[in-house]
XYZ file of C-alpha atoms in Angstrom:
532
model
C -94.064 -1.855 -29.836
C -97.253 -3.302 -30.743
C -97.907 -5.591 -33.628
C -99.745 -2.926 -36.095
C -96.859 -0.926 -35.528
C -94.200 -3.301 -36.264
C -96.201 -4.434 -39.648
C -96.400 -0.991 -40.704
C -92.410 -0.347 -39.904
C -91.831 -3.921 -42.450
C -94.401 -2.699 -44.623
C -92.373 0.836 -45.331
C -89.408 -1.049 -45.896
C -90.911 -3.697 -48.378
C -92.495 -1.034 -49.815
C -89.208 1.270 -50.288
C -87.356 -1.603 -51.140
C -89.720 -2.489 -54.071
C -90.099 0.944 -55.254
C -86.102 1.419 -55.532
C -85.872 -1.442 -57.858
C -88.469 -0.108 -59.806
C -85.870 3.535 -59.802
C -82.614 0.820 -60.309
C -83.898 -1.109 -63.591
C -85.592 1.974 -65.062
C -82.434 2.877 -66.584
C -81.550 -0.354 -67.909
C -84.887 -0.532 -69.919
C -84.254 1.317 -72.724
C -86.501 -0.429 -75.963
C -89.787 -1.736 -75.912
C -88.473 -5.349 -75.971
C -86.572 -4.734 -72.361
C -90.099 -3.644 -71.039
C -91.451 -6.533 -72.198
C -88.989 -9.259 -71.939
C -85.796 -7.738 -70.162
C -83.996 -7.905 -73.544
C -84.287 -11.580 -73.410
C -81.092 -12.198 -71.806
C -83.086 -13.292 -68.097
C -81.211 -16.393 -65.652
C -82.309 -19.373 -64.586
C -82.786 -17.970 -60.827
C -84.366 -14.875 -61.549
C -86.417 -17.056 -64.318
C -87.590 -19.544 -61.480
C -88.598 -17.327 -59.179
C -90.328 -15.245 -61.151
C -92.497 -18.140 -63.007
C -93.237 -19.299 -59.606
C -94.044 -15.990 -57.537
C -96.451 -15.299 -60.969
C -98.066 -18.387 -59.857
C -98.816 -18.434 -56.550
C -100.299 -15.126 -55.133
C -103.167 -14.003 -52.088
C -105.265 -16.032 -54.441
C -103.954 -19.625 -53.534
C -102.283 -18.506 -49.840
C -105.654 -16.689 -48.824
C -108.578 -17.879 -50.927
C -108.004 -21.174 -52.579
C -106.208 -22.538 -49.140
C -109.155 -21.763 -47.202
C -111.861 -23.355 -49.058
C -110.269 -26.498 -50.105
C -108.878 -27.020 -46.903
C -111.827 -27.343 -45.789
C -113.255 -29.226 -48.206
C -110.601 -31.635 -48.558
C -108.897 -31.617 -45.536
C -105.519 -32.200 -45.727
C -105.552 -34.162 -48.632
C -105.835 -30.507 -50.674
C -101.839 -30.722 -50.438
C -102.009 -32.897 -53.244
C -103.224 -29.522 -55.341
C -99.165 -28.186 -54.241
C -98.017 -31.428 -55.353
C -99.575 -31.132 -58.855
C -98.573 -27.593 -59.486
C -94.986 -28.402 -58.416
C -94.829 -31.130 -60.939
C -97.419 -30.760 -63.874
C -97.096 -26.826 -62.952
C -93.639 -26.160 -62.643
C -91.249 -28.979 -63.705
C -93.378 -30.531 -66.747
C -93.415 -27.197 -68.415
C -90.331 -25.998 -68.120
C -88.765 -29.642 -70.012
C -91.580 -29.951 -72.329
C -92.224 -26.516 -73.450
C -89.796 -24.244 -72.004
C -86.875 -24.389 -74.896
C -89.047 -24.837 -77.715
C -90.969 -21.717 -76.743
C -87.660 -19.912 -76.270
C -86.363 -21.122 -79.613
C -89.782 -20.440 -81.268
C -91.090 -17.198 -80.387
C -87.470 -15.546 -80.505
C -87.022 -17.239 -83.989
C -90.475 -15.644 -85.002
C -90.232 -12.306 -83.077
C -93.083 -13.084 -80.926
C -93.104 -10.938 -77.956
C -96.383 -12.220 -77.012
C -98.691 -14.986 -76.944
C -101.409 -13.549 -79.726
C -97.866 -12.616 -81.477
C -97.249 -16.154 -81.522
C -100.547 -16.848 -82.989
C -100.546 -14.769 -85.878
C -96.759 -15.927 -86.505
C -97.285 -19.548 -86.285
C -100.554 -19.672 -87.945
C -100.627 -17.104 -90.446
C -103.456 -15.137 -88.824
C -103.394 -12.016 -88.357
C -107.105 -11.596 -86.777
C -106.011 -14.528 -84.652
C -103.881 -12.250 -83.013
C -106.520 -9.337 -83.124
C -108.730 -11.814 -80.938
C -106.394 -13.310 -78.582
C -105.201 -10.075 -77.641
C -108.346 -9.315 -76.700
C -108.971 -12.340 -74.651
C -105.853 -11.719 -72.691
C -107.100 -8.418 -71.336
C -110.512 -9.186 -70.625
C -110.045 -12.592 -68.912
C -106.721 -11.183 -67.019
C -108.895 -8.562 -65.195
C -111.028 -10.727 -62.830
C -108.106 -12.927 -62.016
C -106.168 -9.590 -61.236
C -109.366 -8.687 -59.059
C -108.848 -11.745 -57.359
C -105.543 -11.084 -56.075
C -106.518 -7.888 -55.150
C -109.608 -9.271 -53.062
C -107.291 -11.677 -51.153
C -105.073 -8.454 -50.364
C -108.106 -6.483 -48.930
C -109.220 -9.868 -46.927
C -105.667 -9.985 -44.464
C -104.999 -6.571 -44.572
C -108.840 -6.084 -43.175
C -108.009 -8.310 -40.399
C -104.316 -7.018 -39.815
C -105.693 -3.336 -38.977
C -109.678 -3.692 -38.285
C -110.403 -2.237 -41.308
C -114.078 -2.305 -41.046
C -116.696 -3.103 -43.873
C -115.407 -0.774 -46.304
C -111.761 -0.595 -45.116
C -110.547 -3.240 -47.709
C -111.293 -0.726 -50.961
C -108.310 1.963 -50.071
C -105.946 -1.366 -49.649
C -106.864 -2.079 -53.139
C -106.170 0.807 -54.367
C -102.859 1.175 -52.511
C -102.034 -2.053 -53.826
C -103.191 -0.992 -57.363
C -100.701 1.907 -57.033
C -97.629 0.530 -56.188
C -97.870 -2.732 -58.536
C -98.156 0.156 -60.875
C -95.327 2.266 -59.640
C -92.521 -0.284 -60.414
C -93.656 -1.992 -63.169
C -94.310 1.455 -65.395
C -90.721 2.412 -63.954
C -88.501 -0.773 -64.756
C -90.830 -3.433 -67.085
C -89.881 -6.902 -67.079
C -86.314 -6.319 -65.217
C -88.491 -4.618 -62.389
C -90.569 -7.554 -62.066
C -87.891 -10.163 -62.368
C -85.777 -8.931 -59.728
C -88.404 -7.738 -57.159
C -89.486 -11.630 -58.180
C -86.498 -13.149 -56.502
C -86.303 -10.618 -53.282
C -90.420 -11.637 -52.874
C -89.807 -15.420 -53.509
C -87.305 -15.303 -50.583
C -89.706 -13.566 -48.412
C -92.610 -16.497 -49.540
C -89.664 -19.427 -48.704
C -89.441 -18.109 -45.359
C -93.175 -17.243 -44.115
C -94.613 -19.997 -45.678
C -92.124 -22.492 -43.754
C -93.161 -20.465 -40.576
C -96.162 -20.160 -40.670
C -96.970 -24.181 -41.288
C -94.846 -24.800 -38.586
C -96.566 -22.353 -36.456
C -100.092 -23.428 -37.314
C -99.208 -27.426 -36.841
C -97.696 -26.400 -33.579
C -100.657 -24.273 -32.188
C -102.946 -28.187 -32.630
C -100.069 -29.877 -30.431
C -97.878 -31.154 -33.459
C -98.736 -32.939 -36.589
C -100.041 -36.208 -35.078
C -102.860 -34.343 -32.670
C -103.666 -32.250 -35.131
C -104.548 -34.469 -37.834
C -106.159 -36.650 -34.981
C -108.351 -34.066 -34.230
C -108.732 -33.223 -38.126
C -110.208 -37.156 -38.168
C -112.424 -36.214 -35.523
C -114.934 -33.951 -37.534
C -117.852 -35.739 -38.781
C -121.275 -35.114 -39.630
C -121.587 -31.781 -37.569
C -118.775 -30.616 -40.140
C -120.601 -31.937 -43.347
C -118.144 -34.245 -44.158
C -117.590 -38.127 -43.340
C -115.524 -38.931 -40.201
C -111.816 -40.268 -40.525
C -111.849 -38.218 -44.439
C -109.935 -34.802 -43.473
C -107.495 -36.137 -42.253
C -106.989 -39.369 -44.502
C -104.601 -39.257 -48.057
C -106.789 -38.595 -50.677
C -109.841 -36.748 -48.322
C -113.586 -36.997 -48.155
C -114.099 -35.989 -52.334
C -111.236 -37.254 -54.418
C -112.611 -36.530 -57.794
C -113.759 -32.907 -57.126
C -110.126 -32.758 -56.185
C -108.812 -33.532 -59.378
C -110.920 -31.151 -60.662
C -108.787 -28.940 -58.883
C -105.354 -30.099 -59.258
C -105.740 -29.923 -63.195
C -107.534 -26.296 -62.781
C -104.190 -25.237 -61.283
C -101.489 -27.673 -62.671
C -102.531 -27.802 -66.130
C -103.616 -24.469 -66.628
C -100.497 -22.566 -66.785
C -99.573 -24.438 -69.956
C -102.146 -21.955 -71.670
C -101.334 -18.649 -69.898
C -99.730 -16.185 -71.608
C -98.675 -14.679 -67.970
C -96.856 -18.161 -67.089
C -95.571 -18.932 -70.906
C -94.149 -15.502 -71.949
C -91.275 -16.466 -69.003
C -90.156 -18.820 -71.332
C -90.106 -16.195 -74.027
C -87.061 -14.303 -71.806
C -84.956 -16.623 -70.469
C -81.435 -16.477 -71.722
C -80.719 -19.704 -72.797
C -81.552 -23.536 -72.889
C -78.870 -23.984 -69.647
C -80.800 -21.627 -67.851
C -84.274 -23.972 -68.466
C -83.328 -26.656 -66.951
C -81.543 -24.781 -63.952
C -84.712 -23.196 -63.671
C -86.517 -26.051 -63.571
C -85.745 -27.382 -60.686
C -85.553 -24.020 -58.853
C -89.016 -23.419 -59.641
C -90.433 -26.978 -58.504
C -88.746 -27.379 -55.526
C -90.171 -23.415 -55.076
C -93.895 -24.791 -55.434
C -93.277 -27.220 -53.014
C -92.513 -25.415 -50.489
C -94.755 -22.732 -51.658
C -97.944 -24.260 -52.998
C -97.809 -27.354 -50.717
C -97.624 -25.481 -47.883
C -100.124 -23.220 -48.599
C -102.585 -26.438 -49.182
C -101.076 -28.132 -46.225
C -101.933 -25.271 -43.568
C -105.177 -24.607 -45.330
C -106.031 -28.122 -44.634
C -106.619 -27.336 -40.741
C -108.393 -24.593 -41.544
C -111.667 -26.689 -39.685
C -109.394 -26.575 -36.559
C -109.590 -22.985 -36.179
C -112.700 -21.684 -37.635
C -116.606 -23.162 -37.344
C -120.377 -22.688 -38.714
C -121.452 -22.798 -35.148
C -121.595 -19.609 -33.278
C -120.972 -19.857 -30.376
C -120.019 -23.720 -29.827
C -117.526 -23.052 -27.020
C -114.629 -24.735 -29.286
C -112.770 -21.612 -29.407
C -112.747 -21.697 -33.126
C -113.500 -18.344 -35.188
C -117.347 -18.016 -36.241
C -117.345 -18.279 -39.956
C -120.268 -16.594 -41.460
C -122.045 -18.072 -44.658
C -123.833 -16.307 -47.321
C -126.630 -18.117 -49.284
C -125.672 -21.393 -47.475
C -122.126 -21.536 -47.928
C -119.012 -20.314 -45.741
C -116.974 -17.262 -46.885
C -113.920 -19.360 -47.446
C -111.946 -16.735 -48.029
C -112.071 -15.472 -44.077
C -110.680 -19.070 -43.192
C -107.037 -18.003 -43.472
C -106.859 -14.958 -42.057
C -109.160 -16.528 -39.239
C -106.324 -18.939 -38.815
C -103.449 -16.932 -38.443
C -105.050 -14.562 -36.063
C -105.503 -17.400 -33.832
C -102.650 -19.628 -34.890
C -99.338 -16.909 -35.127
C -98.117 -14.676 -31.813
C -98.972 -10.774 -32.849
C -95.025 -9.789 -33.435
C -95.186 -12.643 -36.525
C -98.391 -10.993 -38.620
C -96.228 -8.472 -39.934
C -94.415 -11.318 -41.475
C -97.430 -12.815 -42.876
C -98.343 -9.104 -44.459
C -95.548 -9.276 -46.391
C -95.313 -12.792 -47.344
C -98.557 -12.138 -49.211
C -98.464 -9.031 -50.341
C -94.600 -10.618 -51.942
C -96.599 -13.266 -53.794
C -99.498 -10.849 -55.145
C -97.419 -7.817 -56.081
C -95.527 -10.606 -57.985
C -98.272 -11.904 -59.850
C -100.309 -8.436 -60.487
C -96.877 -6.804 -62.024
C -96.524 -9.730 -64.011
C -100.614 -9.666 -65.143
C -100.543 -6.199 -65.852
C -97.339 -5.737 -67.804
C -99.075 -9.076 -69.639
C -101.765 -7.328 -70.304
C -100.530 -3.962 -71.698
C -97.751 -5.338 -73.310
C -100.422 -7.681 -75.526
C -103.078 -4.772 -76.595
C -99.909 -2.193 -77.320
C -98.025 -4.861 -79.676
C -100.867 -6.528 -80.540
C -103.909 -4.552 -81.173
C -102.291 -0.682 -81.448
C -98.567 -0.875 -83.289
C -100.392 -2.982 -85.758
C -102.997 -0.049 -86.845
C -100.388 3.167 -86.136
C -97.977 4.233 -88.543
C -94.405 5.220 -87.039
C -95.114 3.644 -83.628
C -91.531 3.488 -81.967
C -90.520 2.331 -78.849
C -90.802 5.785 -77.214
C -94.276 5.624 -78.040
C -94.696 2.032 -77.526
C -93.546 2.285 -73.541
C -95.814 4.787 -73.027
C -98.440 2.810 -74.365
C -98.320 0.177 -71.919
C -97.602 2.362 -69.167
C -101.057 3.845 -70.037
C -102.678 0.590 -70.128
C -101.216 -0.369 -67.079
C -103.223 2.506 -65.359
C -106.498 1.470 -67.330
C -106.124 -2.322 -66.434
C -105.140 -1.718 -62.998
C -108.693 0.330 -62.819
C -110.846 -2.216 -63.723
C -109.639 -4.349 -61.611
C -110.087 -2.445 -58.846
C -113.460 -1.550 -59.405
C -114.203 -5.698 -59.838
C -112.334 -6.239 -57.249
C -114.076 -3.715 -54.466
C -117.485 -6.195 -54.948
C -117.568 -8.935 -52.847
C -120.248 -10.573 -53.929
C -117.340 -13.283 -56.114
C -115.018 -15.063 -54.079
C -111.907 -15.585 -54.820
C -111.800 -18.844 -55.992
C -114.183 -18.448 -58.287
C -112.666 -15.320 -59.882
C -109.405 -16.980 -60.665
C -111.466 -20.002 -61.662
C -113.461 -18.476 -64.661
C -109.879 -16.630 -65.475
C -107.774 -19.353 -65.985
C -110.140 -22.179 -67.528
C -111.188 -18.918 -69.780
C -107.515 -18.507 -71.001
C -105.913 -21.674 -70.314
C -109.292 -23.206 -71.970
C -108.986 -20.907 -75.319
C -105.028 -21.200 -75.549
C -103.355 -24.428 -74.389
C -104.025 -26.759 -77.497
C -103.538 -24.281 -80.045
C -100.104 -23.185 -78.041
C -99.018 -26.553 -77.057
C -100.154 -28.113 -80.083
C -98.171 -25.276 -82.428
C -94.883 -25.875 -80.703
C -94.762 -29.964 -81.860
C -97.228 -30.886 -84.623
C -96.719 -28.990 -88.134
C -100.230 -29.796 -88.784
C -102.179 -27.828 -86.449
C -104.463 -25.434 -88.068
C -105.774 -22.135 -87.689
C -109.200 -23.594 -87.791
C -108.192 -25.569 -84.913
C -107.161 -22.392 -83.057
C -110.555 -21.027 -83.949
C -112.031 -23.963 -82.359
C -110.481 -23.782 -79.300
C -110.772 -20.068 -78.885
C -114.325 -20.704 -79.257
C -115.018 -23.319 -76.789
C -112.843 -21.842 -73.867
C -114.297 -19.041 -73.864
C -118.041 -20.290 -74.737
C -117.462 -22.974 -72.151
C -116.528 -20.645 -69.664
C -119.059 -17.947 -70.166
C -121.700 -20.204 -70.574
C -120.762 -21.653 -67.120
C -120.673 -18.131 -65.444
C -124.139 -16.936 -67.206
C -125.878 -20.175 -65.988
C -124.609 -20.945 -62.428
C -122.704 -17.855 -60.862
C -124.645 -14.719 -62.118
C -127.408 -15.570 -60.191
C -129.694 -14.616 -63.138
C -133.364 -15.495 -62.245
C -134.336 -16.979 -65.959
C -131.536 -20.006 -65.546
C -132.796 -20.919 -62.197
C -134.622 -23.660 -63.514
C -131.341 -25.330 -65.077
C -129.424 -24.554 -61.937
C -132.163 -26.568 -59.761
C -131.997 -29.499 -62.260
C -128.363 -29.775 -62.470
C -128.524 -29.951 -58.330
C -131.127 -32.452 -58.614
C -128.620 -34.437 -60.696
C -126.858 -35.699 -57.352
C -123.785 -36.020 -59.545
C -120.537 -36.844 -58.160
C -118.558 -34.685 -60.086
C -119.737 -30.761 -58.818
C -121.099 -29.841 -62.271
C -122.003 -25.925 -60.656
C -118.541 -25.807 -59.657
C -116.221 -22.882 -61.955
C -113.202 -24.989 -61.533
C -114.629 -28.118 -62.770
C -115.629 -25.836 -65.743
C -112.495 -24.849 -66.315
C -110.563 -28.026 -66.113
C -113.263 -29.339 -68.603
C -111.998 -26.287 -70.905
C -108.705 -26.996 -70.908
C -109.070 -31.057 -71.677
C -111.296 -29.921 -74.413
C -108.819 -27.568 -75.735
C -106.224 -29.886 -75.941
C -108.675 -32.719 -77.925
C -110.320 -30.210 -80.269
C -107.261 -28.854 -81.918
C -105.679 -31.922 -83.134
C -109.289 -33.445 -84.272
C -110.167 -30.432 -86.318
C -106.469 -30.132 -87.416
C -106.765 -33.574 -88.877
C -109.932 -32.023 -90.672
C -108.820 -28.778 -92.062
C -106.135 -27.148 -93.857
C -102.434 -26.620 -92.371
C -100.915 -23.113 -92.785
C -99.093 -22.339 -95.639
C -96.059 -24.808 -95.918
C -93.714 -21.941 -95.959
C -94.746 -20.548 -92.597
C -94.566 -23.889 -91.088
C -91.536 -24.589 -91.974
C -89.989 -21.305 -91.550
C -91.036 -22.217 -87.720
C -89.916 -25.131 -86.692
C -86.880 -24.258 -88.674
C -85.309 -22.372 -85.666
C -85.820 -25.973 -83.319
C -83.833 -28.272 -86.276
C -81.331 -25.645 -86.085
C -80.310 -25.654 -82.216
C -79.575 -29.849 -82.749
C -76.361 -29.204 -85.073
């Protein structure tokens, strides 16, 4: 049996596996609150896993391992390090309870909910409803892009191959979310965060092995110099050959799912404060092994692939358009070269497990926040009946957006997920963060922030990544700069969001009117509650 058949063989049975829990939970979601939030009443396993296979998708394993490996070398497993413990563990103590107390007290079954319930606002909501849907879809294309990238070089797809892998993709995240909800998504969670443990561990092993074990490999990693753009004895040093452009990353990814309402509505379903810090550790321990071994392998990505056609290294050609590499061929370079044939069918499903995760979890986000949101608001006598089928529509329309985003490749990856996240995270962490512990926090202040995450972010896009000819001249003069920080880069942008988020709301707070006394207190009511 030859490899593409044995991947296809594991693919069926992932696939009929995944479908069949979709069939299973279907009848145990019976109200618009089980679609959304699995009746509340989630554990602290299925909890974990699903926070953490929501995190990590195709987007970190295939796009953002392959360029900042090799960028950073193997100092980009410090980015798994922060999002195991600012992006898993810190969350879950500092936020995780009060959310659940907080939005179940209010009857928030979303983040814009949350908004108009903590502040008063009911155009708040209107607003961040529609942020959530418009910034979810390119980070949804994202995933979907990574997806098309392996599966390309699985089965030789060709130039054009990658588009009906998309839409497969597009069709069976949809098939057991619309069937099952949240308690679809939960559970397939769990079955696809075992099947990330285990191919992840592999295939670092595998890849450290293929460079004659850890020491020769990083040896050789130390090796690359100028030929490889980088300083000698960096790639393979502790903090690499750009530690502050690395930061920039680490708080793009760490800090960011504070503010996402894809990562903070888990909170919103867990069953109770037991299960938190259970979960807690579950999911950390889960981005270790996850994220910092995604980072880790990506960091001899320079091992196996090079600029140089041709070279006689042995390495996989990398092809660059306008100048730079496509990073996000690196990975799937790597593991052609780096794992025996019978093992890719592994790989398959390891990352299709951690995308299908995250796009059920961004589309049911997404559907779930324009039907309660922006439609029951405006329609009289809108049941749950009619609610479900709601999002089940809007699952469709989301998923088709992102599939026609996702079918250009003119965006990488990283930079899809980039303008996504410091977009959200940017418009939503100090106004969500900030409402949970300080009564004072305005709805000016939310305003604010909404304003300069998203401005900050589109401006950033518009200038530097659109390619539009009448900003050339401020893209030269920015690269004339010679600053140290990467001022074009999207993720610096975003990071720079989400710190500004979090200082804007409590200056302008400390400027403006609170909410109305009553609505405050009615809030934070629920938290001095739980102490007696």
């Amino acid at each position: 049996m030859d490899s593409k058949t044995a991947t296809l063989i594991i693919l069926v049975i992932y696939v009929a596996t995944m479908v069949g829990i979709g069939f299973y939970t279907s009848r145990k979601t019976k109200s618009a609150e089980d679609f959304m939030l699995g009746g509340r009443s989630v554990g602290s396993w299925l909890t974990a896993f699903s926070y953490g296979t929501t995190y990590f998708s195709a987007v970190v394993f295939i796009g953002y391992a392959g360029q900042f490996g090799w960028m950073y070398g193997v100092s980009a497993a410090w980015v798994g390090v922060g999002n195991a413990i600012i992006g898993s563990l810190i969350p879950f103590f500092l936020i995780g309870r009060r959310t659940r107390l907080m939005s179940n007290h209010l009857g928030a079954k979303t983040m814009p909910d949350y908004f108009e319930q903590r502040f008063g606002s009911k155009n708040l909501k209107t607003v961040a409803a529609v942020i959530v849907f418009v910034f979810l879809i390119p980070y949804t294309a994202s995933v979907y892009n990574g997806l098309s990238r392996l599966f390309g070089m699985v089965f030789d797809l060709g130039e054009n191959g990658g588009i009906y892998i998309i839409i497969a993709m597009a069709l069976l995240s949809a098939a057991y979310v619309i069937l099952g909800g949240y308690k679809a998504t939960a559970l397939n969670d769990f079955f696809q965060g075992i099947i990330m443990l285990i191919g992840i561990a592999t295939v670092v092993i595998l890849t450290v092995n293929e460079k004659n074990g850890l020491t020769e490999a990083i040896k050789a990693l130390n090796e690359i110099g100028v030929e490889g753009g980088v300083e000698k004895n960096t790639l393979g040093s502790l903090f690499g050959p750009d530690p502050l452009n690395l930061l920039g990353v680490v708080i793009l990814t760490s800090l960011g799912t504070w503010g996402l309402p894809q990562m903070v509505q888990k909170f919103y379903a867990i069953k109770d404060e037991g299960a938190i810090k259970k979960g807690a550790v579950i999911s950390t321990l889960f981005a270790f092994v996850v994220a910092g071994g995604s980072y880790f392998m990506g960091g001899f990505v320079r091992l196996y692939c090079t600029l140089k056609e041709g070279d006689g290294s042995g390495r996989t050609f990398i092809e660059t358009v306008n100048g730079k590499p496509v990073y996000d061929t690196m990975v799937p370079a790597l593991l052609d070269t780096a794992l025996p044939n019978i093992l890719i069918g592994l790989v398959v499903v390891l990352v299709l497990s951690a995308s299908l995760s995250t796009l059920s979890s961004l589309v049911l986000t997404s559907s779930s926040t324009l039907t309660n949101d922006l439609i029951k608001p405006r329609v009289k006598n809108f049941d749950d009946k009619k609610q479900m089928i709601s999002m089940r529509i809007f699952i469709v329309v989301f998923l088709v957006i992102s599939v026609i985003i996702a079918s250009n490749k003119n965006a990488s990856i990283s930079t899809l997920m980039s303008y996504s996240w410091g977009a959200l995270s940017g418009a939503f962490l100090g106004p969500f963060l900030y409402g949970l512990f300080m009564k004072k926090a305005s709805k000016a202040a939310c305003c604010a922030s909404f304003i300069t995450g998203i401005g900050i972010s589109v401006t950033h896009m518009v200038l530097f990544s659109l390619n539009i000819e009448a900003f050339s001249g401020i893209k030269d003069a920015v690269i004339k700069l010679d600053c140290p920080l990467n001022l074009l880069s999207p993720i610096n942008a975003g990071a720079f969001a989400m710190i500004v988020s979090l200082i804007i709301v409590p200056v302008v707070s400390a400027f403006t009117k609170a909410p109305d006394k009553k609505i405050v207190d009615n809030a934070f009511s629920c938290l001095s509650a739980s102490k007696k």
